[in-house]
Coordinates of C-alpha atoms and ligand atoms in Angstrom, one line a residue:
M1 CA -5.7 -7.8 -7.6
A2 CA -5.1 -11.5 -8.3
K3 CA -8.7 -11.8 -9.6
D4 CA -8.3 -8.8 -11.9
H5 CA -5.1 -10.2 -13.2
F6 CA -6.7 -13.5 -14.2
M7 CA -9.9 -11.9 -15.5
E8 CA -7.8 -9.8 -17.9
R9 CA -6.1 -12.8 -19.4
N10 CA -7.7 -15.9 -21.0
E11 CA -5.0 -18.2 -19.7
F12 CA -7.0 -19.5 -16.7
E13 CA -10.6 -19.3 -15.5
L14 CA -10.4 -18.3 -11.8
L15 CA -12.6 -20.6 -9.8
T16 CA -12.0 -19.8 -6.2
G17 CA -9.5 -18.8 -3.6
Y18 CA -9.1 -20.4 -0.2
Y19 CA -7.8 -18.8 3.0
S20 CA -6.1 -21.6 5.0
P21 CA -5.2 -20.2 8.4
V22 CA -2.2 -21.9 10.1
S23 CA -2.9 -24.2 13.0
D24 CA -2.2 -23.4 16.6
A25 CA 0.8 -25.8 16.4
Y26 CA 2.7 -23.1 14.4
M27 CA 2.9 -21.2 17.7
K28 CA 3.6 -17.8 16.1
E29 CA 3.8 -15.2 18.8
G30 CA 0.7 -12.9 18.9
L31 CA -1.7 -15.1 16.9
A32 CA -5.2 -15.6 18.2
A33 CA -6.5 -19.2 18.6
A34 CA -7.2 -20.9 15.3
M35 CA -11.0 -21.0 15.8
H36 CA -11.0 -17.1 16.1
R37 CA -8.8 -16.8 13.0
V38 CA -11.0 -19.1 11.0
K39 CA -14.1 -17.1 12.1
M40 CA -12.5 -13.7 11.2
C41 CA -11.5 -15.0 7.8
Q42 CA -15.1 -16.2 7.3
L43 CA -16.5 -12.8 8.3
A44 CA -14.1 -11.1 6.0
V45 CA -14.9 -13.1 2.9
E46 CA -18.7 -13.1 3.6
S47 CA -18.7 -9.3 3.7
T48 CA -16.2 -8.5 1.0
S49 CA -15.8 -11.3 -1.6
D50 CA -17.7 -13.3 -4.2
W51 CA -14.8 -15.7 -4.9
L52 CA -12.9 -16.3 -1.6
M53 CA -13.6 -19.0 0.9
V54 CA -12.1 -20.4 4.0
D55 CA -10.8 -23.9 4.4
S56 CA -10.6 -25.2 8.0
W57 CA -8.6 -28.4 7.4
E58 CA -5.2 -26.8 8.2
P59 CA -6.3 -25.0 11.4
R60 CA -7.9 -28.2 12.6
Q61 CA -4.6 -30.1 12.5
T62 CA -3.0 -30.8 15.8
T63 CA 0.5 -30.8 14.3
Y64 CA 2.0 -28.1 12.0
Q65 CA 1.5 -28.8 8.3
R66 CA 4.0 -27.4 5.9
T67 CA 2.7 -25.3 3.0
A68 CA 3.6 -28.1 0.5
V69 CA 1.4 -30.5 2.5
V70 CA -1.4 -28.0 2.6
L71 CA -1.3 -27.7 -1.2
D72 CA -1.4 -31.5 -1.4
H73 CA -4.5 -31.4 0.8
F74 CA -6.3 -29.1 -1.7
D75 CA -5.2 -31.3 -4.6
E76 CA -6.5 -34.4 -2.8
E77 CA -9.9 -32.8 -2.1
L78 CA -10.4 -31.0 -5.3
N79 CA -8.8 -33.2 -7.9
K80 CA -8.7 -36.7 -6.4
T81 CA -11.8 -36.9 -4.3
E82 CA -14.0 -34.5 -6.4
G83 CA -12.4 -35.5 -9.7
G84 CA -11.7 -31.8 -10.7
I85 CA -14.3 -29.4 -12.1
L86 CA -17.3 -30.5 -14.1
T87 CA -17.3 -28.6 -17.4
K88 CA -20.3 -27.6 -19.6
S89 CA -19.6 -30.6 -21.8
G90 CA -20.1 -32.9 -18.8
Q91 CA -16.5 -33.9 -18.6
R92 CA -14.3 -33.4 -15.6
K93 CA -11.1 -31.3 -15.8
P94 CA -8.3 -31.1 -13.2
I95 CA -8.1 -27.9 -11.3
R96 CA -4.8 -26.0 -11.3
I97 CA -3.9 -25.2 -7.7
M98 CA -1.5 -22.3 -6.9
L99 CA -0.1 -20.7 -3.8
L100 CA -1.2 -17.0 -3.5
A101 CA 1.2 -15.1 -1.3
G102 CA 2.7 -11.7 -0.7
G103 CA 6.3 -10.9 -1.8
D104 CA 7.6 -11.1 1.8
L105 CA 6.5 -14.8 2.1
I106 CA 8.3 -15.6 -1.2
A107 CA 11.4 -13.8 0.1
S108 CA 11.4 -16.0 3.1
F109 CA 12.1 -18.9 0.7
G110 CA 15.7 -17.6 0.9
H111 CA 15.9 -17.7 4.7
P112 CA 18.1 -20.6 5.8
G113 CA 16.3 -23.6 7.4
V114 CA 12.8 -22.2 6.9
W115 CA 11.8 -24.1 3.7
D116 CA 12.9 -27.5 2.6
P117 CA 14.3 -27.2 -1.0
Q118 CA 12.2 -30.3 -1.9
D119 CA 9.1 -28.5 -0.7
L120 CA 10.0 -25.4 -2.8
H121 CA 10.3 -27.6 -6.0
H122 CA 7.0 -29.1 -5.1
I123 CA 5.3 -25.7 -4.4
V124 CA 6.6 -23.7 -7.3
G125 CA 7.5 -26.5 -9.8
H126 CA 4.5 -28.7 -9.4
Y127 CA 1.8 -26.2 -8.3
G128 CA 3.1 -22.7 -9.1
S129 CA 2.7 -19.4 -7.3
V130 CA 1.0 -16.1 -7.6
I131 CA 2.9 -13.4 -5.8
I132 CA 1.4 -10.0 -4.9
E133 CA 4.2 -7.3 -4.6
R134 CA 4.7 -6.0 -1.1
T135 CA 6.3 -2.8 0.0
G136 CA 9.8 -3.6 1.2
T137 CA 10.5 -6.7 -0.9
D138 CA 12.1 -6.6 -4.3
V139 CA 10.2 -9.6 -5.8
Y140 CA 11.8 -9.4 -9.2
G141 CA 15.3 -9.2 -7.8
F142 CA 14.5 -12.1 -5.5
L143 CA 13.1 -14.2 -8.4
L144 CA 16.4 -13.6 -10.3
S145 CA 18.6 -14.5 -7.3
H146 CA 16.9 -17.6 -6.0
D147 CA 17.9 -20.7 -7.9
I148 CA 14.8 -22.8 -7.4
L149 CA 12.4 -19.9 -8.0
Y150 CA 14.4 -18.9 -11.1
Q151 CA 14.3 -22.6 -12.3
H152 CA 10.5 -22.5 -12.1
R153 CA 10.0 -18.9 -13.1
M154 CA 7.5 -19.8 -15.8
N155 CA 5.2 -21.1 -13.0
V156 CA 5.5 -17.8 -11.0
T157 CA 3.1 -14.9 -11.7
V158 CA 4.0 -11.6 -10.1
I159 CA 1.2 -9.1 -9.6
K160 CA 2.2 -5.4 -9.3
Q161 CA 0.7 -3.4 -6.5
L162 CA -0.5 -0.3 -8.4
I163 CA -1.5 1.4 -5.1
H164 CA 1.0 0.6 -2.3
N165 CA -0.6 -1.1 0.6
D166 CA 1.7 -1.7 3.5
I167 CA -1.0 -3.1 5.8
S168 CA 0.4 -5.7 8.1
S169 CA -1.4 -8.1 10.5
T170 CA 1.3 -7.5 13.2
K171 CA 0.7 -3.8 13.1
I172 CA -3.1 -4.3 13.3
R173 CA -2.6 -6.5 16.4
L174 CA -0.4 -3.8 17.9
F175 CA -3.0 -1.1 17.2
V176 CA -5.6 -3.2 19.0
K177 CA -3.3 -3.8 21.9
R178 CA -2.6 -0.1 22.2
G179 CA -6.3 0.8 22.0
M180 CA -5.9 2.5 18.6
S181 CA -8.5 2.6 15.8
I182 CA -8.4 0.0 13.1
K183 CA -11.4 1.4 11.2
Y184 CA -11.0 1.1 7.4
L185 CA -8.1 -1.2 7.9
L186 CA -10.3 -4.4 8.2
P187 CA -13.9 -5.2 7.3
N188 CA -16.3 -3.9 10.0
P189 CA -17.5 -7.4 11.0
V190 CA -13.9 -8.5 11.7
I191 CA -13.3 -5.4 13.8
D192 CA -16.5 -6.1 15.8
Y193 CA -15.4 -9.7 16.3
I194 CA -12.0 -8.7 17.6
H195 CA -13.5 -6.3 20.1
A196 CA -16.4 -8.7 21.1
H197 CA -13.9 -11.4 21.9
K198 CA -11.2 -9.1 23.4
L199 CA -8.6 -10.5 21.1
Y200 CA -5.0 -9.2 21.1
S201 CA -5.1 -8.1 24.7
Y202 CA -7.7 -5.5 24.0
T203 CA -8.9 -3.8 27.2
K204 CA -11.2 -0.8 27.3
Ligands
ATP301 N1 -0.1 -5.6 2.5 C1 0.2 -6.8 1.9 N2 0.5 -6.8 0.6 C2 0.8 -8.0 0.0 N3 0.7 -9.2 0.6 C3 0.3 -9.3 1.9 C4 0.0 -8.0 2.6 N4 -0.3 -8.4 3.9 C5 -0.2 -9.7 4.0 N5 0.1 -10.3 2.8 C6 0.3 -11.7 2.5 O1 -0.7 -12.4 3.1 C7 -0.2 -13.7 3.6 C8 -0.6 -13.9 5.0 O2 0.2 -12.9 5.8 P1 0.3 -13.0 7.3 O3 -0.9 -13.5 7.9 O4 1.6 -13.5 7.8 O5 0.2 -11.4 7.7 P2 1.4 -10.3 7.5 O6 0.7 -9.0 7.5 O7 2.3 -10.7 6.4 O8 2.1 -10.5 8.9 P3 3.3 -9.5 9.4 O9 2.6 -8.3 10.0 O10 3.9 -10.4 10.4 O11 4.1 -9.2 8.2 C9 1.3 -13.7 3.3 O12 1.5 -14.4 2.0 C10 1.6 -12.2 3.1 O13 2.7 -12.1 2.2
NMN302 N1 8.3 -24.8 5.4 C1 7.1 -24.3 5.2 O1 6.2 -24.9 4.6 C2 6.8 -22.9 5.7 C3 7.8 -22.1 6.3 C4 7.5 -20.8 6.7 C5 6.2 -20.4 6.6 N2 5.3 -21.2 6.0 C6 3.9 -20.7 5.9 O2 3.8 -19.4 5.5 C7 2.6 -18.8 6.1 C8 3.0 -17.5 6.8 O3 4.0 -17.7 7.8 P1 4.6 -16.5 8.7 O4 3.5 -15.8 9.3 O5 5.5 -17.2 9.7 O6 5.3 -15.7 7.7 C9 2.0 -19.8 7.1 O7 0.9 -20.4 6.4 C10 3.1 -20.9 7.3 O8 2.6 -22.2 7.4 C11 5.5 -22.4 5.6

């Protein structure tokens, strides 16, 4: 959906998208070890996408890295180390980095103590965000009500979900735990990997 959005407009040329799985230091209940999550993301993009990739810097970190710091990492690697993108004219141009997230993640910007306001200015003001609508979250209402998001609203692109997709990784993990089928909910190589490594307390 994000790709379609950018292909339809001439504002940006979409270069690539990176999955950046959170490190084990985040300690979110139910998550598999980072090495498995990286592998599953790799299997997913290899089998389904010509523009998505996986970056393993964040999951390799031994301490939790806030999202603002993760975006800085991409900026450092793509724009400072690489010098941006080489254009046809032989010149280098800086790459615009943005946070691609679902509506629920953006709604968490309003949860007290979860995000540092300085980080939010950095993420949305300096980088910008592409938000995919998600069932259960009123993204437009939230954009209006949240002071920092509203201040940087020109840097926020909301993408409408034309077909509602309420798939959730928590539900997928629960299905596996209960021995229920996850066929058609994830790419087959990922399903095979989950079963082969007995992730999410899967027992036959
Ligand atoms: N069905 C969906 N529609 C839109 N965005 C989604 C959807 N599922 C996940 N995302 C987005 O993908 C990113 C990663 O999500 P995460 O790994 O936390 O999984 P999740 O499905 O949101 O987890 P949970 O089941 O706990 O809600 C977040 O930005 C989230 O908003
Ligand atoms: N302060 C922050 O930078 C902050 C806060 C909450 C979640 N996040 C990020 O959001 C993503 C999703 O987190 P949850 O699965 O907890 O919703 C993770 O990548 C996490 O690092 C960042």
